[in-house]
Amino acid sequence: NYSNSSANQQKYYLLNAGLGFKFLSDKSVDLRLEVFDILNQNKSINRNVTETYVENTNSLVLRRYYLATFTYNIKLFSV
């Protein structure tokens, strides 16, 4: 039985985190830094089992990356 081999039972954790800060007097600017896949374990492994063959495939996936975001909120509404 090939379906219970180690290639089919790959386990990994995806850990993401982010930190943001709002500033200016009206909190209209948001600066944020985020990290995705902190542990750098993201994998893409797939196994196809049929009566005639066993196929293991690996795909290229996005690993650890960082994202910096700067947002300025324009408020043009008068009360």
Short mmCIF file of N, CA, C and O in Angstrom, two decimals:
data_model
loop_
_atom_site.label_atom_id
_atom_site.label_comp_id
_atom_site.label_asym_id
_atom_site.label_seq_id
_atom_site.Cartn_x
_atom_site.Cartn_y
_atom_site.Cartn_z
N ASN A 1 0.85 -1.19 0.00
CA ASN A 1 0.00 0.00 0.00
C ASN A 1 0.89 1.24 0.00
O ASN A 1 1.53 1.56 0.98
N TYR A 2 0.92 1.94 -1.12
CA TYR A 2 1.80 3.09 -1.27
C TYR A 2 1.24 4.37 -0.66
O TYR A 2 1.94 5.31 -0.44
N SER A 3 -0.05 4.41 -0.38
CA SER A 3 -0.66 5.65 0.07
C SER A 3 -0.24 6.05 1.48
O SER A 3 -0.45 7.17 1.88
N ASN A 4 0.38 5.16 2.23
CA ASN A 4 0.80 5.50 3.60
C ASN A 4 2.29 5.75 3.71
O ASN A 4 2.85 5.73 4.79
N SER A 5 2.97 5.97 2.61
CA SER A 5 4.41 6.20 2.67
C SER A 5 4.70 7.60 3.21
O SER A 5 3.83 8.45 3.33
N SER A 6 5.95 7.86 3.48
CA SER A 6 6.34 9.13 4.10
C SER A 6 6.12 10.33 3.20
O SER A 6 5.91 11.44 3.68
N ALA A 7 6.14 10.16 1.88
CA ALA A 7 5.92 11.29 0.98
C ALA A 7 4.50 11.82 1.07
O ALA A 7 4.26 12.99 0.81
N ASN A 8 3.56 10.97 1.45
CA ASN A 8 2.18 11.39 1.54
C ASN A 8 1.86 12.01 2.90
O ASN A 8 0.81 12.61 3.07
N GLN A 9 2.72 11.84 3.87
CA GLN A 9 2.44 12.30 5.22
C GLN A 9 3.35 13.44 5.64
O GLN A 9 3.73 13.55 6.79
N GLN A 10 3.72 14.30 4.72
CA GLN A 10 4.53 15.46 5.03
C GLN A 10 3.72 16.42 5.89
O GLN A 10 2.60 16.74 5.55
N LYS A 11 4.29 16.85 6.99
CA LYS A 11 3.61 17.81 7.85
C LYS A 11 4.48 19.05 8.00
O LYS A 11 5.70 18.94 8.12
N TYR A 12 3.84 20.19 7.99
CA TYR A 12 4.57 21.43 8.18
C TYR A 12 3.61 22.46 8.75
O TYR A 12 2.40 22.31 8.71
N TYR A 13 4.17 23.51 9.30
CA TYR A 13 3.39 24.57 9.92
C TYR A 13 3.59 25.86 9.13
O TYR A 13 4.70 26.16 8.71
N LEU A 14 2.51 26.59 8.94
CA LEU A 14 2.59 27.90 8.32
C LEU A 14 2.35 28.94 9.41
O LEU A 14 1.27 28.98 10.01
N LEU A 15 3.35 29.73 9.68
CA LEU A 15 3.28 30.75 10.72
C LEU A 15 3.48 32.11 10.08
O LEU A 15 4.49 32.35 9.41
N ASN A 16 2.49 32.99 10.26
CA ASN A 16 2.53 34.34 9.70
C ASN A 16 2.41 35.33 10.84
O ASN A 16 1.78 35.04 11.87
N ALA A 17 2.97 36.52 10.68
CA ALA A 17 2.87 37.56 11.70
C ALA A 17 2.91 38.92 11.02
O ALA A 17 3.47 39.08 9.94
N GLY A 18 2.32 39.89 11.69
CA GLY A 18 2.32 41.25 11.15
C GLY A 18 2.33 42.26 12.28
O GLY A 18 1.86 41.98 13.39
N LEU A 19 2.86 43.41 11.99
CA LEU A 19 2.92 44.50 12.95
C LEU A 19 2.59 45.79 12.21
O LEU A 19 3.14 46.06 11.16
N GLY A 20 1.66 46.54 12.77
CA GLY A 20 1.25 47.78 12.12
C GLY A 20 1.26 48.93 13.10
O GLY A 20 1.14 48.74 14.31
N PHE A 21 1.40 50.13 12.56
CA PHE A 21 1.44 51.33 13.38
C PHE A 21 0.71 52.44 12.64
O PHE A 21 0.98 52.70 11.47
N LYS A 22 -0.24 53.09 13.32
CA LYS A 22 -0.95 54.24 12.75
C LYS A 22 -0.37 55.51 13.35
O LYS A 22 -0.11 55.56 14.55
N PHE A 23 -0.17 56.50 12.49
CA PHE A 23 0.35 57.75 13.01
C PHE A 23 -0.24 58.94 12.30
O PHE A 23 -1.07 58.78 11.42
N LEU A 24 0.16 60.09 12.64
CA LEU A 24 -0.39 61.42 12.38
C LEU A 24 -1.54 61.65 13.37
O LEU A 24 -2.04 60.72 13.99
N SER A 25 -1.93 62.90 13.52
CA SER A 25 -2.92 63.23 14.55
C SER A 25 -4.28 62.58 14.31
O SER A 25 -4.98 62.21 15.24
N ASP A 26 -4.66 62.40 13.04
CA ASP A 26 -5.96 61.79 12.75
C ASP A 26 -5.85 60.30 12.40
O ASP A 26 -6.80 59.71 11.90
N LYS A 27 -4.70 59.70 12.65
CA LYS A 27 -4.46 58.28 12.39
C LYS A 27 -4.72 57.91 10.94
O LYS A 27 -5.21 56.84 10.62
N SER A 28 -4.37 58.80 10.03
CA SER A 28 -4.67 58.57 8.62
C SER A 28 -3.58 57.80 7.89
O SER A 28 -3.78 57.39 6.75
N VAL A 29 -2.46 57.56 8.52
CA VAL A 29 -1.37 56.81 7.89
C VAL A 29 -1.17 55.50 8.65
O VAL A 29 -1.09 55.48 9.87
N ASP A 30 -1.12 54.43 7.88
CA ASP A 30 -0.91 53.11 8.46
C ASP A 30 0.33 52.50 7.81
O ASP A 30 0.40 52.37 6.59
N LEU A 31 1.30 52.13 8.62
CA LEU A 31 2.52 51.48 8.15
C LEU A 31 2.53 50.08 8.74
O LEU A 31 2.41 49.90 9.95
N ARG A 32 2.65 49.07 7.88
CA ARG A 32 2.53 47.68 8.33
C ARG A 32 3.63 46.84 7.71
O ARG A 32 3.97 46.99 6.54
N LEU A 33 4.20 45.94 8.51
CA LEU A 33 5.20 44.98 8.05
C LEU A 33 4.68 43.59 8.39
O LEU A 33 4.33 43.32 9.54
N GLU A 34 4.63 42.71 7.39
CA GLU A 34 4.13 41.35 7.59
C GLU A 34 5.16 40.35 7.08
O GLU A 34 5.86 40.61 6.11
N VAL A 35 5.22 39.20 7.76
CA VAL A 35 6.10 38.10 7.36
C VAL A 35 5.23 36.86 7.19
O VAL A 35 4.43 36.54 8.07
N PHE A 36 5.37 36.19 6.07
CA PHE A 36 4.61 34.99 5.78
C PHE A 36 5.55 33.79 5.74
O PHE A 36 6.66 33.89 5.25
N ASP A 37 5.10 32.67 6.26
CA ASP A 37 5.88 31.43 6.36
C ASP A 37 7.18 31.67 7.11
O ASP A 37 8.28 31.45 6.61
N ILE A 38 7.06 32.12 8.34
CA ILE A 38 8.22 32.46 9.17
C ILE A 38 9.17 31.27 9.32
O ILE A 38 10.39 31.43 9.30
N LEU A 39 8.64 30.07 9.45
CA LEU A 39 9.48 28.88 9.64
C LEU A 39 10.06 28.34 8.33
O LEU A 39 10.84 27.39 8.35
N ASN A 40 9.67 28.94 7.21
CA ASN A 40 10.18 28.56 5.89
C ASN A 40 9.97 27.06 5.61
O ASN A 40 10.86 26.37 5.13
N GLN A 41 8.75 26.57 5.90
CA GLN A 41 8.46 25.14 5.72
C GLN A 41 7.42 24.87 4.65
O GLN A 41 7.03 23.71 4.47
N ASN A 42 6.93 25.86 3.95
CA ASN A 42 5.87 25.65 2.99
C ASN A 42 6.33 24.71 1.87
O ASN A 42 7.37 24.92 1.25
N LYS A 43 5.55 23.65 1.64
CA LYS A 43 5.88 22.66 0.62
C LYS A 43 4.64 22.36 -0.19
O LYS A 43 3.54 22.55 0.26
N SER A 44 4.84 21.89 -1.37
CA SER A 44 3.72 21.45 -2.19
C SER A 44 4.06 20.07 -2.74
O SER A 44 4.70 19.94 -3.78
N ILE A 45 3.64 19.06 -2.02
CA ILE A 45 3.90 17.67 -2.40
C ILE A 45 2.56 16.99 -2.62
O ILE A 45 1.66 17.10 -1.80
N ASN A 46 2.44 16.30 -3.73
CA ASN A 46 1.19 15.61 -4.05
C ASN A 46 1.51 14.19 -4.49
O ASN A 46 2.49 13.96 -5.19
N ARG A 47 0.68 13.25 -4.09
CA ARG A 47 0.88 11.86 -4.48
C ARG A 47 -0.40 11.33 -5.10
O ARG A 47 -1.47 11.44 -4.53
N ASN A 48 -0.26 10.76 -6.29
CA ASN A 48 -1.36 10.09 -6.98
C ASN A 48 -1.07 8.60 -7.03
O ASN A 48 -0.02 8.19 -7.50
N VAL A 49 -2.00 7.80 -6.55
CA VAL A 49 -1.83 6.35 -6.52
C VAL A 49 -2.96 5.74 -7.34
O VAL A 49 -4.13 6.00 -7.08
N THR A 50 -2.59 4.95 -8.33
CA THR A 50 -3.58 4.21 -9.12
C THR A 50 -3.18 2.73 -9.10
O THR A 50 -2.20 2.36 -8.46
N GLU A 51 -3.91 1.94 -9.82
CA GLU A 51 -3.59 0.51 -9.89
C GLU A 51 -2.30 0.26 -10.65
O GLU A 51 -1.64 -0.75 -10.45
N THR A 52 -1.93 1.16 -11.55
CA THR A 52 -0.77 0.90 -12.40
C THR A 52 0.47 1.72 -12.05
O THR A 52 1.56 1.36 -12.47
N TYR A 53 0.33 2.81 -11.31
CA TYR A 53 1.52 3.60 -11.01
C TYR A 53 1.31 4.45 -9.76
O TYR A 53 0.21 4.66 -9.30
N VAL A 54 2.44 4.91 -9.23
CA VAL A 54 2.47 5.86 -8.12
C VAL A 54 3.23 7.08 -8.61
O VAL A 54 4.34 6.96 -9.13
N GLU A 55 2.62 8.26 -8.46
CA GLU A 55 3.24 9.48 -8.96
C GLU A 55 3.38 10.48 -7.81
O GLU A 55 2.41 10.82 -7.14
N ASN A 56 4.61 10.93 -7.57
CA ASN A 56 4.87 11.99 -6.61
C ASN A 56 5.22 13.25 -7.39
O ASN A 56 6.04 13.22 -8.30
N THR A 57 4.57 14.37 -7.03
CA THR A 57 4.88 15.62 -7.71
C THR A 57 5.23 16.69 -6.68
O THR A 57 4.66 16.73 -5.60
N ASN A 58 6.17 17.50 -7.05
CA ASN A 58 6.57 18.68 -6.28
C ASN A 58 6.29 19.90 -7.11
O ASN A 58 6.63 19.92 -8.29
N SER A 59 5.70 20.91 -6.52
CA SER A 59 5.45 22.15 -7.23
C SER A 59 6.23 23.28 -6.58
O SER A 59 6.49 23.26 -5.38
N LEU A 60 6.58 24.25 -7.39
CA LEU A 60 7.26 25.42 -6.88
C LEU A 60 6.24 26.30 -6.15
O LEU A 60 5.21 26.65 -6.73
N VAL A 61 6.49 26.60 -4.90
CA VAL A 61 5.57 27.41 -4.11
C VAL A 61 6.31 28.61 -3.54
O VAL A 61 7.53 28.63 -3.45
N LEU A 62 5.54 29.59 -3.16
CA LEU A 62 6.10 30.78 -2.54
C LEU A 62 6.54 30.45 -1.12
O LEU A 62 5.74 29.99 -0.32
N ARG A 63 7.79 30.66 -0.81
CA ARG A 63 8.30 30.36 0.53
C ARG A 63 8.22 31.64 1.36
O ARG A 63 7.37 32.47 1.13
N ARG A 64 9.10 31.80 2.31
CA ARG A 64 9.05 32.96 3.19
C ARG A 64 9.17 34.25 2.39
O ARG A 64 10.00 34.38 1.49
N TYR A 65 8.29 35.21 2.72
CA TYR A 65 8.39 36.52 2.09
C TYR A 65 7.90 37.59 3.04
O TYR A 65 7.21 37.31 4.01
N TYR A 66 8.30 38.80 2.77
CA TYR A 66 7.99 39.96 3.60
C TYR A 66 7.13 40.92 2.80
O TYR A 66 7.30 41.03 1.58
N LEU A 67 6.24 41.60 3.48
CA LEU A 67 5.37 42.54 2.81
C LEU A 67 5.32 43.82 3.65
O LEU A 67 4.95 43.78 4.83
N ALA A 68 5.71 44.92 3.06
CA ALA A 68 5.61 46.22 3.71
C ALA A 68 4.50 47.00 3.02
O ALA A 68 4.46 47.07 1.80
N THR A 69 3.59 47.56 3.83
CA THR A 69 2.45 48.28 3.28
C THR A 69 2.39 49.66 3.90
O THR A 69 2.46 49.81 5.12
N PHE A 70 2.24 50.67 3.05
CA PHE A 70 2.03 52.04 3.48
C PHE A 70 0.67 52.47 2.96
O PHE A 70 0.42 52.42 1.76
N THR A 71 -0.25 52.86 3.87
CA THR A 71 -1.58 53.25 3.48
C THR A 71 -1.86 54.64 4.02
O THR A 71 -1.67 54.91 5.20
N TYR A 72 -2.33 55.52 3.13
CA TYR A 72 -2.74 56.85 3.54
C TYR A 72 -4.22 56.98 3.25
O TYR A 72 -4.67 56.82 2.11
N ASN A 73 -5.00 57.26 4.27
CA ASN A 73 -6.45 57.38 4.15
C ASN A 73 -6.82 58.84 3.94
O ASN A 73 -6.62 59.68 4.82
N ILE A 74 -7.39 59.12 2.79
CA ILE A 74 -7.79 60.49 2.46
C ILE A 74 -9.24 60.69 2.91
O ILE A 74 -10.14 59.98 2.47
N LYS A 75 -9.45 61.65 3.79
CA LYS A 75 -10.79 61.94 4.28
C LYS A 75 -11.19 63.32 3.78
O LYS A 75 -10.70 64.33 4.23
N LEU A 76 -12.10 63.33 2.83
CA LEU A 76 -12.54 64.59 2.24
C LEU A 76 -13.96 64.96 2.64
O LEU A 76 -14.53 65.89 2.10
N PHE A 77 -14.53 64.24 3.57
CA PHE A 77 -15.90 64.50 3.97
C PHE A 77 -15.96 65.57 5.06
O PHE A 77 -15.22 65.52 6.02
N SER A 78 -16.81 66.54 4.87
CA SER A 78 -16.99 67.56 5.90
C SER A 78 -18.29 67.31 6.65
O SER A 78 -19.29 66.89 6.09
N VAL A 79 -18.27 67.60 7.92
CA VAL A 79 -19.44 67.33 8.76
C VAL A 79 -20.15 68.62 9.11
O VAL A 79 -19.62 69.63 9.35
#
